[in-house]
Short mmCIF file of N, CA and C in Angstrom, two decimals:
data_model
loop_
_atom_site.label_atom_id
_atom_site.label_comp_id
_atom_site.label_asym_id
_atom_site.label_seq_id
_atom_site.Cartn_x
_atom_site.Cartn_y
_atom_site.Cartn_z
N MET A 29 82.45 73.28 77.98
CA MET A 29 81.60 74.41 77.32
C MET A 29 81.63 74.09 75.93
N ASP A 30 80.53 74.13 75.32
CA ASP A 30 80.32 74.18 73.66
C ASP A 30 80.56 75.11 73.15
N LEU A 31 81.56 75.85 72.97
CA LEU A 31 81.89 76.98 72.06
C LEU A 31 82.73 76.65 70.75
N GLU A 32 82.25 77.11 69.53
CA GLU A 32 82.64 76.62 68.44
C GLU A 32 83.27 77.72 67.62
N LEU A 33 84.74 77.48 67.26
CA LEU A 33 85.42 78.48 66.63
C LEU A 33 84.87 78.38 65.08
N PRO A 34 85.21 79.36 64.36
CA PRO A 34 84.67 79.43 62.69
C PRO A 34 85.44 78.23 62.38
N THR A 35 84.90 77.59 61.47
CA THR A 35 85.48 76.36 60.78
C THR A 35 86.84 76.69 60.01
N TRP A 36 86.95 77.82 59.46
CA TRP A 36 88.21 78.22 58.94
C TRP A 36 89.33 78.29 59.72
N VAL A 37 89.13 78.25 61.09
CA VAL A 37 90.30 78.56 62.04
C VAL A 37 91.09 77.41 62.06
N HIS A 38 90.50 76.19 61.97
CA HIS A 38 91.16 74.79 61.81
C HIS A 38 92.08 74.73 60.52
N ASP A 39 91.80 75.34 59.50
CA ASP A 39 92.59 75.39 58.24
C ASP A 39 93.76 75.99 58.08
N VAL A 40 93.83 76.79 59.38
CA VAL A 40 95.12 77.63 59.33
C VAL A 40 96.45 76.92 59.80
N PRO A 41 97.48 76.89 59.08
CA PRO A 41 98.29 75.71 59.58
C PRO A 41 99.08 76.19 60.80
N LEU A 42 99.12 75.25 61.82
CA LEU A 42 99.78 75.54 62.94
C LEU A 42 101.39 75.65 62.93
N PRO A 43 102.00 76.37 63.76
CA PRO A 43 103.41 76.31 63.62
C PRO A 43 104.19 75.16 63.86
N PRO A 44 105.19 74.88 63.43
CA PRO A 44 106.19 73.60 63.93
C PRO A 44 106.19 73.56 65.57
N ALA A 45 106.18 72.40 65.82
CA ALA A 45 106.42 72.17 67.35
C ALA A 45 107.48 73.20 67.97
N HIS A 46 108.59 72.92 67.54
CA HIS A 46 109.84 73.80 68.22
C HIS A 46 109.88 75.31 67.41
N ALA A 47 108.81 76.06 67.18
CA ALA A 47 108.69 77.18 66.66
C ALA A 47 109.35 78.18 67.46
N THR A 48 109.87 79.16 66.86
CA THR A 48 110.40 80.42 67.72
C THR A 48 109.30 81.36 68.19
N ARG A 49 109.21 82.30 68.99
CA ARG A 49 108.43 83.12 69.60
C ARG A 49 107.69 83.73 68.35
N GLU A 50 108.85 84.29 67.35
CA GLU A 50 108.09 85.19 66.15
C GLU A 50 107.28 84.01 65.21
N GLN A 51 107.37 82.96 65.03
CA GLN A 51 106.56 82.11 64.29
C GLN A 51 105.53 81.82 65.07
N ARG A 52 105.35 81.52 66.38
CA ARG A 52 103.94 81.26 66.92
C ARG A 52 103.22 82.71 67.12
N MET A 53 103.66 83.84 67.07
CA MET A 53 103.01 85.00 67.40
C MET A 53 102.25 85.30 65.76
N GLN A 54 103.39 84.79 64.70
CA GLN A 54 102.91 85.11 62.88
C GLN A 54 101.68 84.25 62.85
N TYR A 55 101.46 83.05 63.71
CA TYR A 55 100.31 81.99 63.52
C TYR A 55 99.20 82.66 64.09
N VAL A 56 99.24 83.45 65.22
CA VAL A 56 98.41 84.10 66.12
C VAL A 56 97.88 85.49 65.04
N LEU A 57 98.70 86.02 64.40
CA LEU A 57 98.26 87.27 63.85
C LEU A 57 97.85 86.84 62.32
N SER A 58 98.21 85.60 62.03
CA SER A 58 97.42 85.26 60.67
C SER A 58 95.86 84.78 61.05
N LEU A 59 95.60 84.55 62.43
CA LEU A 59 94.31 83.85 62.79
C LEU A 59 93.66 85.65 63.03
N ALA A 60 94.38 86.47 63.44
CA ALA A 60 93.69 87.78 63.72
C ALA A 60 93.39 88.46 62.23
N ALA A 61 94.30 88.40 61.67
CA ALA A 61 94.17 89.01 60.25
C ALA A 61 92.87 88.33 59.39
N GLU A 62 93.03 86.75 59.32
CA GLU A 62 91.73 86.26 58.77
C GLU A 62 90.59 86.67 59.52
N ASN A 63 90.58 86.82 60.55
CA ASN A 63 89.24 87.07 61.28
C ASN A 63 88.60 88.51 60.92
N VAL A 64 89.62 89.46 60.71
CA VAL A 64 89.22 90.83 60.33
C VAL A 64 88.59 90.57 58.83
N ARG A 65 89.20 89.84 58.02
CA ARG A 65 88.86 89.77 56.62
C ARG A 65 87.50 89.18 56.44
N ARG A 66 87.00 88.25 57.76
CA ARG A 66 85.77 87.66 57.54
C ARG A 66 85.12 88.42 58.53
N ARG A 67 85.29 89.57 58.86
CA ARG A 67 84.23 90.52 59.53
C ARG A 67 84.25 90.37 60.93
N GLY A 68 85.08 89.64 61.36
CA GLY A 68 85.18 89.27 62.80
C GLY A 68 85.81 90.54 63.39
N GLY A 69 86.11 90.30 65.13
CA GLY A 69 87.22 91.35 65.73
C GLY A 69 88.82 91.13 65.51
N PRO A 70 89.57 92.19 65.68
CA PRO A 70 91.08 92.13 65.17
C PRO A 70 91.81 91.28 66.18
N PHE A 71 91.33 90.44 66.88
CA PHE A 71 92.09 89.80 67.93
C PHE A 71 92.30 88.40 67.85
N ALA A 72 93.14 87.85 68.11
CA ALA A 72 93.75 86.24 68.10
C ALA A 72 94.63 86.01 69.25
N SER A 73 94.55 84.47 69.90
CA SER A 73 95.17 84.12 70.71
C SER A 73 95.59 82.48 70.60
N ALA A 74 96.47 82.12 71.05
CA ALA A 74 97.00 80.54 71.01
C ALA A 74 97.59 80.19 72.47
N ILE A 75 97.44 79.01 72.98
CA ILE A 75 97.97 78.62 73.90
C ILE A 75 98.74 77.43 73.57
N PHE A 76 100.29 77.53 73.88
CA PHE A 76 101.30 76.35 73.64
C PHE A 76 101.70 75.96 74.93
N ASN A 77 102.16 74.42 74.87
CA ASN A 77 102.84 73.71 76.01
C ASN A 77 104.37 74.26 75.63
N ILE A 78 104.79 74.96 76.77
CA ILE A 78 106.21 75.39 76.57
C ILE A 78 107.18 74.57 76.32
N GLU A 79 107.11 72.96 76.95
CA GLU A 79 108.07 71.96 76.42
C GLU A 79 107.86 71.52 75.15
N THR A 80 106.71 71.13 74.75
CA THR A 80 106.70 70.15 73.40
C THR A 80 106.10 71.29 72.40
N GLY A 81 105.62 72.41 72.73
CA GLY A 81 105.32 73.23 71.53
C GLY A 81 103.91 73.00 70.89
N ALA A 82 103.13 72.06 71.40
CA ALA A 82 101.77 71.63 71.23
C ALA A 82 100.77 72.59 71.40
N CYS A 83 99.97 73.00 70.67
CA CYS A 83 98.94 73.98 70.42
C CYS A 83 97.93 73.51 71.18
N VAL A 84 97.54 73.73 72.34
CA VAL A 84 96.27 73.16 73.28
C VAL A 84 94.99 74.01 72.99
N GLY A 85 95.18 75.43 72.79
CA GLY A 85 94.04 76.20 72.39
C GLY A 85 94.18 77.10 71.79
N LYS A 86 93.23 77.53 70.75
CA LYS A 86 93.34 78.73 70.11
C LYS A 86 91.92 79.51 70.19
N GLY A 87 91.91 80.81 70.03
CA GLY A 87 90.85 81.64 69.82
C GLY A 87 91.06 82.81 68.91
N VAL A 88 89.87 83.23 68.32
CA VAL A 88 89.71 84.69 67.65
C VAL A 88 88.62 85.35 68.35
N ASN A 89 88.67 86.70 68.33
CA ASN A 89 87.36 87.35 69.11
C ASN A 89 86.35 87.01 68.56
N LEU A 90 85.34 86.50 69.25
CA LEU A 90 83.81 86.19 68.87
C LEU A 90 82.90 86.89 69.55
N VAL A 91 83.18 88.01 69.76
CA VAL A 91 82.24 88.79 70.82
C VAL A 91 80.96 89.29 69.65
N GLN A 92 81.32 89.35 68.38
CA GLN A 92 80.03 89.82 67.78
C GLN A 92 79.42 88.31 66.99
N ALA A 93 80.10 87.45 66.81
CA ALA A 93 79.59 86.34 66.35
C ALA A 93 78.49 85.75 67.41
N TYR A 94 78.95 85.73 68.65
CA TYR A 94 78.17 85.27 69.65
C TYR A 94 77.16 86.03 70.26
N ALA A 95 77.21 87.42 70.07
CA ALA A 95 76.92 88.57 70.75
C ALA A 95 76.85 88.33 72.21
N CYS A 96 78.36 88.21 72.72
CA CYS A 96 78.72 88.15 74.21
C CYS A 96 80.05 88.61 74.50
N SER A 97 79.86 89.67 75.34
CA SER A 97 81.08 90.52 75.19
C SER A 97 82.23 89.95 75.97
N ILE A 98 82.26 88.70 76.97
CA ILE A 98 83.24 88.08 77.47
C ILE A 98 84.05 87.14 76.16
N LEU A 99 83.66 87.18 75.09
CA LEU A 99 84.37 86.08 74.25
C LEU A 99 85.71 86.98 73.51
N HIS A 100 86.57 87.32 74.14
CA HIS A 100 87.77 87.83 73.61
C HIS A 100 88.54 86.57 73.49
N ALA A 101 89.38 86.91 72.47
CA ALA A 101 90.32 85.96 71.91
C ALA A 101 90.94 85.17 73.12
N GLU A 102 91.76 85.72 73.88
CA GLU A 102 92.42 85.25 75.08
C GLU A 102 91.45 83.98 75.93
N MET A 103 90.05 84.92 76.19
CA MET A 103 89.00 84.05 76.86
C MET A 103 88.89 82.56 75.89
N VAL A 104 88.69 83.06 74.74
CA VAL A 104 88.14 81.70 73.97
C VAL A 104 89.50 80.61 73.78
N ALA A 105 90.54 81.32 73.76
CA ALA A 105 91.81 80.20 73.66
C ALA A 105 91.73 79.34 75.13
N ILE A 106 91.42 80.18 76.13
CA ILE A 106 91.69 79.54 77.66
C ILE A 106 90.13 78.25 77.75
N ILE A 107 89.43 79.06 77.24
CA ILE A 107 88.08 77.85 77.06
C ILE A 107 88.49 76.65 76.55
N ALA A 108 89.14 77.08 75.10
CA ALA A 108 89.56 75.63 74.48
C ALA A 108 90.39 74.83 74.95
N ALA A 109 91.53 75.33 75.85
CA ALA A 109 92.46 74.75 76.34
C ALA A 109 92.05 73.88 77.37
N GLU A 110 91.58 74.45 78.13
CA GLU A 110 90.88 73.75 79.25
C GLU A 110 89.75 72.72 79.05
N SER A 111 89.13 72.83 77.86
CA SER A 111 88.05 72.14 77.38
C SER A 111 89.02 70.73 76.94
N ALA A 112 90.12 71.15 75.96
CA ALA A 112 90.90 70.14 75.38
C ALA A 112 91.57 69.11 76.90
N LEU A 113 92.03 69.68 77.85
CA LEU A 113 92.54 69.19 78.84
C LEU A 113 91.59 68.72 79.82
N THR A 114 90.50 68.90 79.80
CA THR A 114 89.31 68.55 80.89
C THR A 114 89.74 68.77 82.42
N SER A 115 90.01 70.35 82.13
CA SER A 115 90.49 70.62 83.71
C SER A 115 90.26 72.44 83.63
N TYR A 116 89.82 72.89 84.99
CA TYR A 116 89.84 74.31 84.97
C TYR A 116 90.92 75.01 85.20
N SER A 117 92.26 74.38 85.22
CA SER A 117 93.47 74.89 85.20
C SER A 117 94.32 74.17 84.29
N LEU A 118 95.26 75.05 83.53
CA LEU A 118 95.95 74.39 82.73
C LEU A 118 97.44 73.89 83.70
N SER A 119 97.62 74.59 84.99
CA SER A 119 99.16 74.20 85.55
C SER A 119 99.31 72.90 85.84
N PRO A 120 98.27 71.74 86.18
CA PRO A 120 98.68 70.43 86.62
C PRO A 120 99.05 69.66 85.29
N HIS A 121 98.62 70.24 84.34
CA HIS A 121 99.12 69.41 82.82
C HIS A 121 100.38 69.99 82.15
N GLY A 122 101.26 71.02 82.93
CA GLY A 122 102.46 71.48 82.32
C GLY A 122 102.60 72.95 82.41
N ASP A 123 103.47 73.29 81.73
CA ASP A 123 103.61 74.80 81.65
C ASP A 123 103.30 75.11 80.28
N PHE A 124 102.42 76.18 80.36
CA PHE A 124 101.84 76.82 78.98
C PHE A 124 102.04 78.34 78.85
N GLU A 125 102.08 79.01 77.74
CA GLU A 125 102.19 80.31 77.24
C GLU A 125 100.91 80.43 76.41
N LEU A 126 100.59 81.78 76.82
CA LEU A 126 99.49 82.38 75.85
C LEU A 126 100.15 83.25 75.10
N PHE A 127 99.81 83.19 73.66
CA PHE A 127 100.31 84.00 72.93
C PHE A 127 99.11 85.03 72.39
N ALA A 128 99.02 86.36 72.38
CA ALA A 128 98.07 87.27 72.12
C ALA A 128 98.51 88.14 71.09
N SER A 129 97.53 88.66 70.30
CA SER A 129 97.97 89.54 69.12
C SER A 129 97.81 91.19 69.94
N ALA A 130 97.42 91.16 71.22
CA ALA A 130 97.42 92.29 71.59
C ALA A 130 97.41 92.25 73.33
N GLU A 131 98.21 93.22 73.94
CA GLU A 131 98.04 93.11 75.35
C GLU A 131 96.64 92.91 76.21
N PRO A 132 96.69 92.19 77.12
CA PRO A 132 95.19 91.71 77.82
C PRO A 132 94.41 93.04 77.94
N CYS A 133 93.00 93.11 77.89
CA CYS A 133 92.31 94.22 78.32
C CYS A 133 92.38 93.83 79.85
N ALA A 134 91.42 94.51 80.68
CA ALA A 134 91.11 94.17 82.02
C ALA A 134 90.37 93.16 82.55
N MET A 135 89.63 92.73 81.66
CA MET A 135 88.78 91.19 82.05
C MET A 135 89.91 90.04 81.53
N CYS A 136 90.63 89.84 80.41
CA CYS A 136 91.57 89.06 80.41
C CYS A 136 92.90 88.92 81.20
N LEU A 137 93.10 90.23 81.45
CA LEU A 137 94.27 90.37 82.64
C LEU A 137 93.71 89.44 83.99
N GLY A 138 92.40 89.77 84.29
CA GLY A 138 91.99 88.96 85.43
C GLY A 138 91.96 87.67 85.25
N ALA A 139 91.68 87.12 84.07
CA ALA A 139 91.35 85.41 83.74
C ALA A 139 92.73 85.03 83.67
N ILE A 140 93.69 85.63 83.15
CA ILE A 140 95.19 84.82 83.05
C ILE A 140 95.50 84.25 84.12
N PRO A 141 95.62 84.77 85.37
CA PRO A 141 96.55 83.88 86.61
C PRO A 141 95.30 82.65 86.73
N TRP A 142 94.16 82.69 86.69
CA TRP A 142 93.28 81.80 87.09
C TRP A 142 93.43 80.46 85.92
N SER A 143 93.94 80.95 84.92
CA SER A 143 93.95 79.81 83.91
C SER A 143 95.07 78.86 84.17
N GLY A 144 96.36 79.39 85.03
CA GLY A 144 97.22 78.55 84.93
C GLY A 144 98.17 78.39 83.92
N VAL A 145 98.38 79.72 83.14
CA VAL A 145 99.64 79.96 82.28
C VAL A 145 100.55 80.47 82.76
N ARG A 146 101.83 80.17 82.71
CA ARG A 146 102.93 80.38 83.17
C ARG A 146 103.84 81.93 82.13
N ARG A 147 103.26 81.93 81.14
CA ARG A 147 103.91 83.29 80.37
C ARG A 147 102.59 83.70 79.39
N VAL A 148 103.00 84.91 79.25
CA VAL A 148 101.88 85.39 78.38
C VAL A 148 102.80 86.52 77.35
N VAL A 149 102.94 86.21 75.85
CA VAL A 149 103.66 86.87 75.00
C VAL A 149 102.62 87.35 74.12
N CYS A 150 102.91 89.05 74.19
CA CYS A 150 102.01 89.91 73.30
C CYS A 150 102.62 90.51 72.31
N ALA A 151 101.88 90.84 71.26
CA ALA A 151 102.00 91.56 70.06
C ALA A 151 102.00 93.33 70.28
N ALA A 152 100.63 93.67 69.78
CA ALA A 152 100.14 94.97 69.96
C ALA A 152 100.24 95.52 71.42
N ARG A 153 100.31 96.66 71.72
CA ARG A 153 100.17 97.10 73.02
C ARG A 153 98.89 97.88 73.24
N ASP A 154 98.63 98.07 74.30
CA ASP A 154 97.33 98.58 74.96
C ASP A 154 96.98 99.99 74.27
N GLU A 155 98.21 100.75 73.99
CA GLU A 155 97.92 101.96 73.39
C GLU A 155 97.70 101.94 71.87
N ASP A 156 97.91 100.80 71.39
CA ASP A 156 97.78 100.60 70.20
C ASP A 156 96.25 99.98 70.06
N VAL A 157 95.71 99.54 70.60
CA VAL A 157 94.43 98.96 70.56
C VAL A 157 93.32 100.24 71.05
N ARG A 158 93.77 101.11 71.80
CA ARG A 158 92.98 102.34 72.15
C ARG A 158 93.09 103.32 71.11
N ALA A 159 94.24 103.17 70.37
CA ALA A 159 94.24 104.25 69.37
C ALA A 159 93.34 104.05 68.47
N ILE A 160 92.67 103.06 68.16
CA ILE A 160 91.71 102.71 67.11
C ILE A 160 90.34 102.82 67.62
N GLY A 161 90.07 102.93 68.88
CA GLY A 161 88.96 103.32 69.52
C GLY A 161 88.19 102.22 70.83
N PHE A 162 89.09 101.11 70.89
CA PHE A 162 88.65 100.07 71.99
C PHE A 162 88.86 100.79 73.36
N ASP A 163 88.06 100.47 74.26
CA ASP A 163 88.24 100.69 75.51
C ASP A 163 88.82 99.52 76.32
N GLU A 164 90.00 99.39 76.74
CA GLU A 164 90.59 98.14 77.32
C GLU A 164 90.41 97.88 78.97
N GLY A 165 89.42 99.03 79.71
CA GLY A 165 89.03 98.61 80.66
C GLY A 165 90.38 99.38 81.60
N VAL A 166 89.92 99.22 83.12
CA VAL A 166 91.11 99.81 84.04
C VAL A 166 91.80 98.71 84.63
N LYS A 167 93.25 98.89 84.10
CA LYS A 167 94.35 97.80 84.67
C LYS A 167 95.39 98.41 85.72
N PRO A 168 95.55 97.67 86.37
CA PRO A 168 96.75 98.30 87.34
C PRO A 168 97.97 98.73 86.35
N GLN A 169 98.78 99.72 86.80
CA GLN A 169 100.00 100.05 86.28
C GLN A 169 101.27 100.03 87.08
N PRO A 170 102.22 99.63 86.51
CA PRO A 170 102.09 98.89 85.32
C PRO A 170 101.32 97.24 85.56
N TRP A 171 100.65 96.91 84.48
CA TRP A 171 99.85 95.83 84.53
C TRP A 171 100.92 94.55 84.51
N THR A 172 101.59 94.76 83.89
CA THR A 172 102.93 93.50 83.76
C THR A 172 103.26 93.11 85.30
N GLU A 173 103.33 94.02 86.20
CA GLU A 173 103.55 93.59 87.59
C GLU A 173 102.20 92.56 88.02
N ALA A 174 101.02 92.80 87.96
CA ALA A 174 100.06 92.08 88.29
C ALA A 174 100.15 90.57 88.01
N LEU A 175 101.15 90.30 86.97
CA LEU A 175 101.30 88.97 86.52
C LEU A 175 102.49 88.21 86.73
N THR A 176 103.43 89.39 86.91
CA THR A 176 105.03 88.77 87.22
C THR A 176 104.85 88.62 89.00
N SER A 177 104.14 89.20 89.32
CA SER A 177 103.86 88.94 91.11
C SER A 177 103.58 87.75 91.41
N ARG A 178 102.74 86.91 90.27
CA ARG A 178 102.06 85.67 90.40
C ARG A 178 103.11 84.93 89.71
N GLY A 179 104.26 85.16 89.47
CA GLY A 179 104.91 83.92 88.56
C GLY A 179 104.73 83.81 87.46
N ILE A 180 104.06 84.72 86.69
CA ILE A 180 103.78 84.91 85.11
C ILE A 180 104.63 85.42 84.56
N GLU A 181 105.38 84.94 83.72
CA GLU A 181 106.45 85.88 82.77
C GLU A 181 105.57 86.59 81.75
N VAL A 182 105.93 87.93 81.21
CA VAL A 182 105.29 88.61 80.39
C VAL A 182 106.47 89.13 79.25
N VAL A 183 106.19 88.80 78.36
CA VAL A 183 107.07 89.18 76.96
C VAL A 183 106.10 89.98 76.31
N ARG A 184 106.53 91.00 75.94
CA ARG A 184 105.83 92.15 74.84
C ARG A 184 106.40 92.59 73.66
N ASP A 185 105.85 93.09 72.66
CA ASP A 185 106.17 93.87 71.63
C ASP A 185 106.86 92.74 70.34
N VAL A 186 106.53 91.46 70.67
CA VAL A 186 106.72 90.48 69.52
C VAL A 186 105.77 90.68 68.34
N LEU A 187 106.49 90.97 67.06
CA LEU A 187 105.76 91.53 66.06
C LEU A 187 104.78 92.63 66.20
N ARG A 188 105.06 93.61 66.92
CA ARG A 188 104.36 94.48 67.39
C ARG A 188 103.64 95.39 65.97
N SER A 189 104.62 95.80 65.16
CA SER A 189 104.27 96.39 64.05
C SER A 189 103.44 95.62 63.00
N GLU A 190 103.44 94.47 63.02
CA GLU A 190 102.45 93.62 62.27
C GLU A 190 101.19 93.45 62.86
N ALA A 191 101.24 93.39 64.33
CA ALA A 191 100.05 93.46 64.91
C ALA A 191 99.21 94.68 64.79
N VAL A 192 99.99 95.93 64.85
CA VAL A 192 99.25 97.36 64.69
C VAL A 192 98.72 97.32 63.16
N SER A 193 99.42 96.49 62.12
CA SER A 193 98.67 96.63 60.92
C SER A 193 97.26 95.98 60.88
N VAL A 194 97.16 94.70 61.52
CA VAL A 194 95.96 94.35 62.09
C VAL A 194 94.95 95.22 62.41
N LEU A 195 95.19 95.80 63.41
CA LEU A 195 94.27 96.52 64.04
C LEU A 195 93.91 97.59 63.16
N ASN A 196 94.65 98.42 62.32
CA ASN A 196 94.80 99.34 61.54
C ASN A 196 93.62 99.05 60.28
N ALA A 197 94.11 97.64 59.75
CA ALA A 197 93.14 97.38 58.81
C ALA A 197 91.93 97.24 59.20
N TYR A 198 91.66 96.60 60.52
CA TYR A 198 90.28 96.27 60.96
C TYR A 198 89.41 97.87 61.01
N ALA A 199 90.08 98.88 61.62
CA ALA A 199 89.38 100.14 61.67
C ALA A 199 89.32 100.65 60.29
N ALA A 200 90.07 100.49 59.17
CA ALA A 200 89.98 100.93 57.76
C ALA A 200 88.78 100.27 57.23
N SER A 201 88.56 99.16 57.59
CA SER A 201 87.69 98.53 57.01
C SER A 201 86.15 98.93 57.70
N GLY A 202 86.15 99.79 58.80
CA GLY A 202 84.77 100.13 59.04
C GLY A 202 84.31 99.03 60.24
N GLY A 203 85.18 98.19 60.83
CA GLY A 203 85.16 97.32 61.69
C GLY A 203 84.35 98.03 62.99
N ILE A 204 83.60 97.34 63.58
CA ILE A 204 82.69 97.71 64.92
C ILE A 204 83.46 97.81 66.04
N ILE A 205 83.51 98.92 66.57
CA ILE A 205 84.29 99.40 67.97
C ILE A 205 83.28 98.99 69.04
N TYR A 206 82.77 97.84 69.51
CA TYR A 206 81.73 97.47 70.08
C TYR A 206 81.99 98.06 71.70
N ASN A 207 83.10 98.38 71.94
CA ASN A 207 82.96 98.79 73.61
C ASN A 207 83.58 100.43 73.59
N GLY A 208 83.82 101.04 72.59
CA GLY A 208 84.28 102.51 72.66
C GLY A 208 83.92 103.36 73.16
#
């Protein structure tokens, strides 16, 4: 699929190969913050090989840029990773983890198991995203069990306060709440 990230995304330095969870999340949050500064949505995501630390896909929210409701950051990162590996599933290529600036909405939650990632690491919580007006859709509760029952580990609240700051900056800047 020919989906182009904004050129500035490639200028944001990747974390080192053996970065900590916090360093990887800081990278994702820097993408989200820059996307807000450039009038995009307040979300970002990246997919890393768990063993090597290589980033195989990154994404920022492109809903407004492409006028397409499915281009959430997680979906864009999955598209980028699968395109880079020329595969509709990441699992045959190793173990991968998806870092997201916020917990997945209903759509992204549904796509995660199909992507083949083995771990999901989130910063902001669902309630943080809803607090600024976004509708995250109907998700099973607890949503984490929907993933863990399929063998996908879930890690929450990594740099949560920093992620909430990005969300609040978006709301304060008058960012469009396009599905609220």
